[in-house]
Every structure is written in C-alpha cells, then in structure tokens.
PDB file of N, CA and C in Angstrom:
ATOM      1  N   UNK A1435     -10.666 -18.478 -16.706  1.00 87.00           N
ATOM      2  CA  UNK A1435      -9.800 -17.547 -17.386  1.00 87.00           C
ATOM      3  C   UNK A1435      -8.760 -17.042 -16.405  1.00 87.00           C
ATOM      4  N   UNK A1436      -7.837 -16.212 -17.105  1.00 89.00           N
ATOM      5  CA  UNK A1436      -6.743 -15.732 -15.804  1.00 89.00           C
ATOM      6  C   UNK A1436      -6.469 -14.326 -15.911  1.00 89.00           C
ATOM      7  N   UNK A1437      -6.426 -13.910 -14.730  1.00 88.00           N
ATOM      8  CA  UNK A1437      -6.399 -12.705 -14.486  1.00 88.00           C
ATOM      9  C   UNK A1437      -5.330 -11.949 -13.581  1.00 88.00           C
ATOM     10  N   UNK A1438      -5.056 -10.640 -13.512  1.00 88.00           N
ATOM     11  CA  UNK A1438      -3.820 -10.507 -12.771  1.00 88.00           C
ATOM     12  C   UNK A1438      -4.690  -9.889 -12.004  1.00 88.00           C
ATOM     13  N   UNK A1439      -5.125 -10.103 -10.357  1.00 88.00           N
ATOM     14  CA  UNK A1439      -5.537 -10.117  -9.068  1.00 88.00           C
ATOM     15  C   UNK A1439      -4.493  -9.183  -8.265  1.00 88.00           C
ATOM     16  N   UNK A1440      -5.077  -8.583  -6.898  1.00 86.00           N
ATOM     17  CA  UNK A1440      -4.491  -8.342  -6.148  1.00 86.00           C
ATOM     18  C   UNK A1440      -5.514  -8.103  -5.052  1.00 86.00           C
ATOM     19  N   UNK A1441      -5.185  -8.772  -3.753  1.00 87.00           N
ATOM     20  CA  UNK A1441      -6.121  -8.775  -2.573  1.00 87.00           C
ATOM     21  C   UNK A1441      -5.902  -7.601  -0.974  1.00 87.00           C
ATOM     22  N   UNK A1442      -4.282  -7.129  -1.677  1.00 88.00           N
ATOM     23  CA  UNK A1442      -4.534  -6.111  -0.377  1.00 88.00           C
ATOM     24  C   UNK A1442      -3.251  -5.070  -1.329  1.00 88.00           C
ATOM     25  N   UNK A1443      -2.762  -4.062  -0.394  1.00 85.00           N
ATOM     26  CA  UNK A1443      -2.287  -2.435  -1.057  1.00 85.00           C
ATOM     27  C   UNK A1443      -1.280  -3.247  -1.012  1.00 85.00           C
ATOM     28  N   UNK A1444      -0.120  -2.354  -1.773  1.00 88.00           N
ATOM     29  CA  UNK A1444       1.387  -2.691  -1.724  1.00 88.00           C
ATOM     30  C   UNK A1444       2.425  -2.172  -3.247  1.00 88.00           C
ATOM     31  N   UNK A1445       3.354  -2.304  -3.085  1.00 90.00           N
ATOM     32  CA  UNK A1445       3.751  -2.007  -4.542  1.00 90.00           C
ATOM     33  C   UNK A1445       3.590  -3.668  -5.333  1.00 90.00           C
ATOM     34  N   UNK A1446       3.689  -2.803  -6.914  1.00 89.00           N
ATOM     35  CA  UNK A1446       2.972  -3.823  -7.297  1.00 89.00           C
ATOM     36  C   UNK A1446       3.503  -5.355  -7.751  1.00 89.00           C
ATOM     37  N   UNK A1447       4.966  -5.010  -7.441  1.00 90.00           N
ATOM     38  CA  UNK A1447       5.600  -6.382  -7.944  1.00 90.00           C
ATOM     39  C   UNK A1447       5.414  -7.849  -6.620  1.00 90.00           C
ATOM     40  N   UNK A1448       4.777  -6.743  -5.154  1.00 93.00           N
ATOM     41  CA  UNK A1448       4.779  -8.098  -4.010  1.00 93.00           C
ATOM     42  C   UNK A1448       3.261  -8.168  -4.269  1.00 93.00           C
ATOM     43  N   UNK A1449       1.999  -7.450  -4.958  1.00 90.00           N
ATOM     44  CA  UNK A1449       1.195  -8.227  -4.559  1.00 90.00           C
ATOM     45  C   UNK A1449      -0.038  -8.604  -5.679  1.00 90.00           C
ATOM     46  N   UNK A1450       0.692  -8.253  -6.989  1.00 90.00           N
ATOM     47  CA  UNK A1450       0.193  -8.401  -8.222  1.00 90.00           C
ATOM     48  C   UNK A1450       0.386 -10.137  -8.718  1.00 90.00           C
ATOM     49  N   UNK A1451      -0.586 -10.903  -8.820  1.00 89.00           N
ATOM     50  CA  UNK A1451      -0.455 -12.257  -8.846  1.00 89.00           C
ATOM     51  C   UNK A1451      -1.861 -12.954  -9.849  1.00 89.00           C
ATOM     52  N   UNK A1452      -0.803 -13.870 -10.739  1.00 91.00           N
ATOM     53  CA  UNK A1452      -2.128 -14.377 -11.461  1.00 91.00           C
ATOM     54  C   UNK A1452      -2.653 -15.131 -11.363  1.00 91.00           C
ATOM     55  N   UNK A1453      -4.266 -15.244 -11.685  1.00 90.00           N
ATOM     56  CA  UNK A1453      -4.910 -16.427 -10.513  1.00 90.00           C
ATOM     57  C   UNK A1453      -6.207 -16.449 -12.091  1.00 90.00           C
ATOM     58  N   UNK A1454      -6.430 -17.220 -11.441  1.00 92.00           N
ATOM     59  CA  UNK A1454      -7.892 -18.070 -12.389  1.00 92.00           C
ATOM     60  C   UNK A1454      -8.861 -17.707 -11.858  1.00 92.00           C
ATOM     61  N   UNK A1455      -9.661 -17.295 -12.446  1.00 88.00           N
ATOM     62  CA  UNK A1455     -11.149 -16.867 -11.931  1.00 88.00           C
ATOM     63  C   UNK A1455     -12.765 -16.867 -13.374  1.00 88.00           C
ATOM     64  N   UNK A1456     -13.512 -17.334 -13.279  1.00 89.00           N
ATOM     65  CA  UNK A1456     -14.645 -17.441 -13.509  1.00 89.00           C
ATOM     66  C   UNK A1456     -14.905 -16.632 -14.959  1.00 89.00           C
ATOM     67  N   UNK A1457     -14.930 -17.223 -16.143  1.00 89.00           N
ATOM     68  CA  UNK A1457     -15.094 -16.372 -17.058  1.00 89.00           C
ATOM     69  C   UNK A1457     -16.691 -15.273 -16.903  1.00 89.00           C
ATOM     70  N   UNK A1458     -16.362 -13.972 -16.714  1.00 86.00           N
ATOM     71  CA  UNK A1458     -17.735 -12.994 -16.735  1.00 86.00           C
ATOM     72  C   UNK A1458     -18.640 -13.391 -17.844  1.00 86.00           C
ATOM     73  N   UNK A1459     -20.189 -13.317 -17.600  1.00 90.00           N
ATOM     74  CA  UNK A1459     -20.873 -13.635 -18.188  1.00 90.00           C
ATOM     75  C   UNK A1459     -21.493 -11.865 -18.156  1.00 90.00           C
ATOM     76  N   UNK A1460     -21.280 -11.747 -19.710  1.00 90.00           N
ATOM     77  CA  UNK A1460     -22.320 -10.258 -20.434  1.00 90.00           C
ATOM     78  C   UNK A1460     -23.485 -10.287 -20.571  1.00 90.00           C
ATOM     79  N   UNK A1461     -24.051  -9.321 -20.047  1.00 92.00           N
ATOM     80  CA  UNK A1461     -25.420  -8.704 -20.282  1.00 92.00           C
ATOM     81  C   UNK A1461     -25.642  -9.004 -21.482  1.00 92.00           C
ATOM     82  N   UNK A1462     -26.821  -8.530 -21.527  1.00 94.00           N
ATOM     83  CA  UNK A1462     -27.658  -8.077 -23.186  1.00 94.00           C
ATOM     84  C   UNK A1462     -26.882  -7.076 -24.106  1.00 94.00           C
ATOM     85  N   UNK A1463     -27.024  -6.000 -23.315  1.00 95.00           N
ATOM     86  CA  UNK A1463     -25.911  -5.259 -24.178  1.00 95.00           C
ATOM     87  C   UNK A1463     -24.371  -4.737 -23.667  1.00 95.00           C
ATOM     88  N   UNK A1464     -24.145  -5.636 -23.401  1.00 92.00           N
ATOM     89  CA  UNK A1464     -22.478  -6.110 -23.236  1.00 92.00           C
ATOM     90  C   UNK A1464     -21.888  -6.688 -24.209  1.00 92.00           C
ATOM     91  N   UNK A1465     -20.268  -6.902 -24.134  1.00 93.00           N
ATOM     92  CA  UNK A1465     -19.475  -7.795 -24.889  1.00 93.00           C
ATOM     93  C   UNK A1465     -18.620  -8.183 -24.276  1.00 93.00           C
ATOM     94  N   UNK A1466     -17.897  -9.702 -24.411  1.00 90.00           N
ATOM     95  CA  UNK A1466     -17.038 -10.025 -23.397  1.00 90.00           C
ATOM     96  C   UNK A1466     -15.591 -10.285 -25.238  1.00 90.00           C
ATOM     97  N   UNK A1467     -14.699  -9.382 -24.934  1.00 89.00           N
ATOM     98  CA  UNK A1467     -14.249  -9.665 -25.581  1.00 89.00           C
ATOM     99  C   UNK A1467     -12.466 -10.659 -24.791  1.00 89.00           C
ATOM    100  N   UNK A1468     -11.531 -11.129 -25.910  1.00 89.00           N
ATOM    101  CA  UNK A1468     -10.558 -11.575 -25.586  1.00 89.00           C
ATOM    102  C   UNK A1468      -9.065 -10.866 -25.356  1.00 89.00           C
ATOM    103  N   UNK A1469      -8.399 -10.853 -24.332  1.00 88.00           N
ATOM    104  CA  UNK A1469      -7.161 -10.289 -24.578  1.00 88.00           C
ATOM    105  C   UNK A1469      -5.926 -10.614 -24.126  1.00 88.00           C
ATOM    106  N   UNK A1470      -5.184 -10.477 -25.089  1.00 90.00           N
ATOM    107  CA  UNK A1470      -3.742 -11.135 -25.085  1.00 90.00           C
ATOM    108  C   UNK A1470      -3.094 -10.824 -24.488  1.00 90.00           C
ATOM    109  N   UNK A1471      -2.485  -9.726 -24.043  1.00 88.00           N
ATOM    110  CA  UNK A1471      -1.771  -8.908 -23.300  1.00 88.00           C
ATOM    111  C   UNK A1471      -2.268  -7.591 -22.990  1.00 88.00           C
ATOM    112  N   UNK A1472      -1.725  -7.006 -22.159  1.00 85.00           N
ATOM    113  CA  UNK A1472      -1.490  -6.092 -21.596  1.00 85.00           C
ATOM    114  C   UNK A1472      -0.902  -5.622 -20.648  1.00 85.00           C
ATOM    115  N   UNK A1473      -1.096  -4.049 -20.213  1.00 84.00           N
ATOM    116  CA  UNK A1473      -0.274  -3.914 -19.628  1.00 84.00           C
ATOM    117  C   UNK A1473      -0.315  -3.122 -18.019  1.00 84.00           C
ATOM    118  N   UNK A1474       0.545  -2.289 -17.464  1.00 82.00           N
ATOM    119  CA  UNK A1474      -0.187  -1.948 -16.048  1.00 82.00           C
ATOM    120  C   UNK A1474       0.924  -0.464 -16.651  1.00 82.00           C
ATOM    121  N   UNK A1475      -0.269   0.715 -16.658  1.00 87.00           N
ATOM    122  CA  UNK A1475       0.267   1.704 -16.456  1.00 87.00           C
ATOM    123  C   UNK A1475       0.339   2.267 -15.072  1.00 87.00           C
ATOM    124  N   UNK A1476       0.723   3.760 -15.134  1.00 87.00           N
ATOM    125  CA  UNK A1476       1.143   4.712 -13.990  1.00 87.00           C
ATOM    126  C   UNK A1476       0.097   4.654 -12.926  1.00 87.00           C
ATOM    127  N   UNK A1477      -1.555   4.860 -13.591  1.00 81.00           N
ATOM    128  CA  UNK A1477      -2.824   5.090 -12.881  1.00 81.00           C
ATOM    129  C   UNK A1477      -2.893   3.563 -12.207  1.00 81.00           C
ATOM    130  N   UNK A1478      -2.833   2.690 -12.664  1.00 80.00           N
ATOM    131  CA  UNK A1478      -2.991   1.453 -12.264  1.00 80.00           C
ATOM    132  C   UNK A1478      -2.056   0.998 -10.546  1.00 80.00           C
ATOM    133  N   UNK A1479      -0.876   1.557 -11.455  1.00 84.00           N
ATOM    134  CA  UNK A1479       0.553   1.021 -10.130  1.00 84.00           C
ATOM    135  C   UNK A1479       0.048   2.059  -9.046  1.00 84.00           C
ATOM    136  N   UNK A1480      -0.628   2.740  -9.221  1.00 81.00           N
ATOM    137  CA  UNK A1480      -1.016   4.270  -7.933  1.00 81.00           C
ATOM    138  C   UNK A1480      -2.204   3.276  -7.640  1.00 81.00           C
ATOM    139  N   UNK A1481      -3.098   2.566  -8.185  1.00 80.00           N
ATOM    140  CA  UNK A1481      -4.236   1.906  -7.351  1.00 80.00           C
ATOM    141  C   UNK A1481      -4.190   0.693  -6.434  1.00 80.00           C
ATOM    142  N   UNK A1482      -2.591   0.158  -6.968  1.00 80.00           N
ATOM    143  CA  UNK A1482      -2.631  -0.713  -6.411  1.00 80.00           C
ATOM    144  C   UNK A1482      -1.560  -0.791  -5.333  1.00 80.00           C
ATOM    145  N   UNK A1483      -1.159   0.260  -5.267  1.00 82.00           N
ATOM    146  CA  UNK A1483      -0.619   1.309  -3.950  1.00 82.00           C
ATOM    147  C   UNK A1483      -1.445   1.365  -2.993  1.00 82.00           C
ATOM    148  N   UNK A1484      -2.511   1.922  -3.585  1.00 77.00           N
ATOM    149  CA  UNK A1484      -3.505   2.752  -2.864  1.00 77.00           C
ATOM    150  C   UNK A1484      -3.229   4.212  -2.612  1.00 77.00           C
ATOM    151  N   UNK A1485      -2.446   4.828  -3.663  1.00 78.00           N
ATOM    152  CA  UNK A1485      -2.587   6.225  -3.014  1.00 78.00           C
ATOM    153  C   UNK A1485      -3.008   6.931  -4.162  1.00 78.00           C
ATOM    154  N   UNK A1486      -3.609   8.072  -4.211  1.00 74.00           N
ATOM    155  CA  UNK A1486      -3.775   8.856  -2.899  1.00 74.00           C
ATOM    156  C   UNK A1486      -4.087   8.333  -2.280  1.00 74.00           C
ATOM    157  N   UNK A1487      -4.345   8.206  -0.901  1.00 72.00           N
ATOM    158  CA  UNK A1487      -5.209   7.621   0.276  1.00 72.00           C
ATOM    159  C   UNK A1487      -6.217   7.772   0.047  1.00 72.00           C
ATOM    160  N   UNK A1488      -6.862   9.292  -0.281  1.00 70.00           N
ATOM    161  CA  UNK A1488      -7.975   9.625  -0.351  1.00 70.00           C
ATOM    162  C   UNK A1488      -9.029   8.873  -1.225  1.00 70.00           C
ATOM    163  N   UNK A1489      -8.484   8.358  -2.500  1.00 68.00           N
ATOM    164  CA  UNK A1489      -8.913   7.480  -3.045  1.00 68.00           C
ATOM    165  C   UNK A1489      -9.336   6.710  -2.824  1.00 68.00           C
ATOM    166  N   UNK A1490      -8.977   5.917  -1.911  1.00 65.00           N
ATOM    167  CA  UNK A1490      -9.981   4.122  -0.908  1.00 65.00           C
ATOM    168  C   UNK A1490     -10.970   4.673  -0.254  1.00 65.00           C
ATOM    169  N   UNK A1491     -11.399   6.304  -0.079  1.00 70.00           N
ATOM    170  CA  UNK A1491     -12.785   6.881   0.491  1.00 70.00           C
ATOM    171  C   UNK A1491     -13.854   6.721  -0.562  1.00 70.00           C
ATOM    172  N   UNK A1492     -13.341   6.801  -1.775  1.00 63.00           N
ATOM    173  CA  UNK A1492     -14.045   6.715  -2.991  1.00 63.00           C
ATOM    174  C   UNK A1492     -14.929   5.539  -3.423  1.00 63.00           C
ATOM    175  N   UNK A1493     -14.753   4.455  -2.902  1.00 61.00           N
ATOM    176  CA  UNK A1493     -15.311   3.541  -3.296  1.00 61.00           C
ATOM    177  C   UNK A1493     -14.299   1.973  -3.858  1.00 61.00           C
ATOM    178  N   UNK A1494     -13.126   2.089  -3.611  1.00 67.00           N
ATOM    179  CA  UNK A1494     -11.754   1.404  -3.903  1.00 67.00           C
ATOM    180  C   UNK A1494     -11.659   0.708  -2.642  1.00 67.00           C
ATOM    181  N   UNK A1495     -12.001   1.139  -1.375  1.00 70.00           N
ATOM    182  CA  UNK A1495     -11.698   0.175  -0.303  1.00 70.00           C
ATOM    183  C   UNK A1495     -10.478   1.025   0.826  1.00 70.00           C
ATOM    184  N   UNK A1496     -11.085   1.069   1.904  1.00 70.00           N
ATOM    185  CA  UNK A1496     -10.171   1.477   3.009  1.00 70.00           C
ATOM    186  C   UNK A1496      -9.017   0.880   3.392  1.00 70.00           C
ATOM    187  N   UNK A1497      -9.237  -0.776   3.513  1.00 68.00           N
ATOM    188  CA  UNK A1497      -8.402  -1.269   4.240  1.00 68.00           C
ATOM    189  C   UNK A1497      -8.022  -2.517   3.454  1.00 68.00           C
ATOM    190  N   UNK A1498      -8.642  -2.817   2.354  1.00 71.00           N
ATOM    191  CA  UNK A1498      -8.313  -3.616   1.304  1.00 71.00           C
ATOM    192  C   UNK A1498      -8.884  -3.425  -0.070  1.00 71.00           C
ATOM    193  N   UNK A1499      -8.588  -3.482  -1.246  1.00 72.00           N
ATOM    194  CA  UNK A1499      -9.210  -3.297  -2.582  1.00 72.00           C
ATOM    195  C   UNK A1499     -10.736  -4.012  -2.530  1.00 72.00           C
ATOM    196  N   UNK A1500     -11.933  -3.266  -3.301  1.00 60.00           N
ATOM    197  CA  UNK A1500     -12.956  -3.569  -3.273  1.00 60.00           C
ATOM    198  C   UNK A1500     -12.200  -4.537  -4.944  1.00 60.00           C
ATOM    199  N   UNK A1501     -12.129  -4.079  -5.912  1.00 62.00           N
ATOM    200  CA  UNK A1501     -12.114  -4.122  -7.141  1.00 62.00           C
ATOM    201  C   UNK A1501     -10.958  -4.963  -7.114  1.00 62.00           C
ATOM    202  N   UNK A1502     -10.886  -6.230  -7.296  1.00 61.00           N
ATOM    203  CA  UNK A1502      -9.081  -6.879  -7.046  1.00 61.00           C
ATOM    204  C   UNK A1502      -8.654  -7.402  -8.503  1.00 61.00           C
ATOM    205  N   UNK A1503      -9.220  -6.378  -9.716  1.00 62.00           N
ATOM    206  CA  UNK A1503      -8.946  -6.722 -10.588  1.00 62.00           C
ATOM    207  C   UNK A1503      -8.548  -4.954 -11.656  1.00 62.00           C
ATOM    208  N   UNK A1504      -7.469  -4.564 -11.464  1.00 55.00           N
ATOM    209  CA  UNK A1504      -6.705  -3.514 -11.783  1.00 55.00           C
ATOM    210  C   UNK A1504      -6.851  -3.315 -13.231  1.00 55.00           C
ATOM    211  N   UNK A1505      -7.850  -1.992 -13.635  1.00 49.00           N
ATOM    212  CA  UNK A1505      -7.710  -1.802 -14.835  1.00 49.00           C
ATOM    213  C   UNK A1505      -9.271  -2.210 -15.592  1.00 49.00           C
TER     214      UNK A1505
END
C-alpha cells in the first residue's frame, strides 16, 4: 500500500514522500479500513517540524520521528 512517510524533521514539502509499505494487518477487534485521500492539517505540519521541541520528549523522537507515518 502507499503511504505518505517521513524519516527525519523538516518542513513538510522537503521531507514528506510517498513510499510503499506493508499493508497493516488488524487485530481481532480492529478494522483496517480504505482511504482515498486526504489531507495534512496544521497539527500534522507542526509534527513533522517537530515543534514544539518539547514534543520529541514525549514519545515522537528526539533526533528523528519514532512514528514516520503523520496522522
């Protein structure tokens, strides 16, 4: 499947890139549903900033995104 990735901070037009990766396989009580589009709001473009700073203390990643899949 394809996904819009990002492997280190930056604004988001240098490091937002779409890449193919492994369709997720759902739990028991999960659902993997399909989606056509979307989009990257305000909260998103700030994560993939990385700021606040304080935020990558949180569990997001110090020095690179834990989560390289926005949203």
């Amino acid at each position: 499947m394809q996904a819009m990735v990002y492997t280190r901070y930056g604004a988001p037009a240098d490091v937002l890139h779409v890449a193919e990766i492994d369709t997720p396989q759902p739990q028991a009580d999960e659902v993997l549903i399909e989606i056509h589009a979307s989009s990257v709001n305000y909260g998103d473009r700030a994560l993939v900033r990385g700021k606040p700073f304080l935020v990558r203390f949180m569990g997001y990643g110090v020095r690179s995104p834990n989560y390289q899949i926005p949203g």
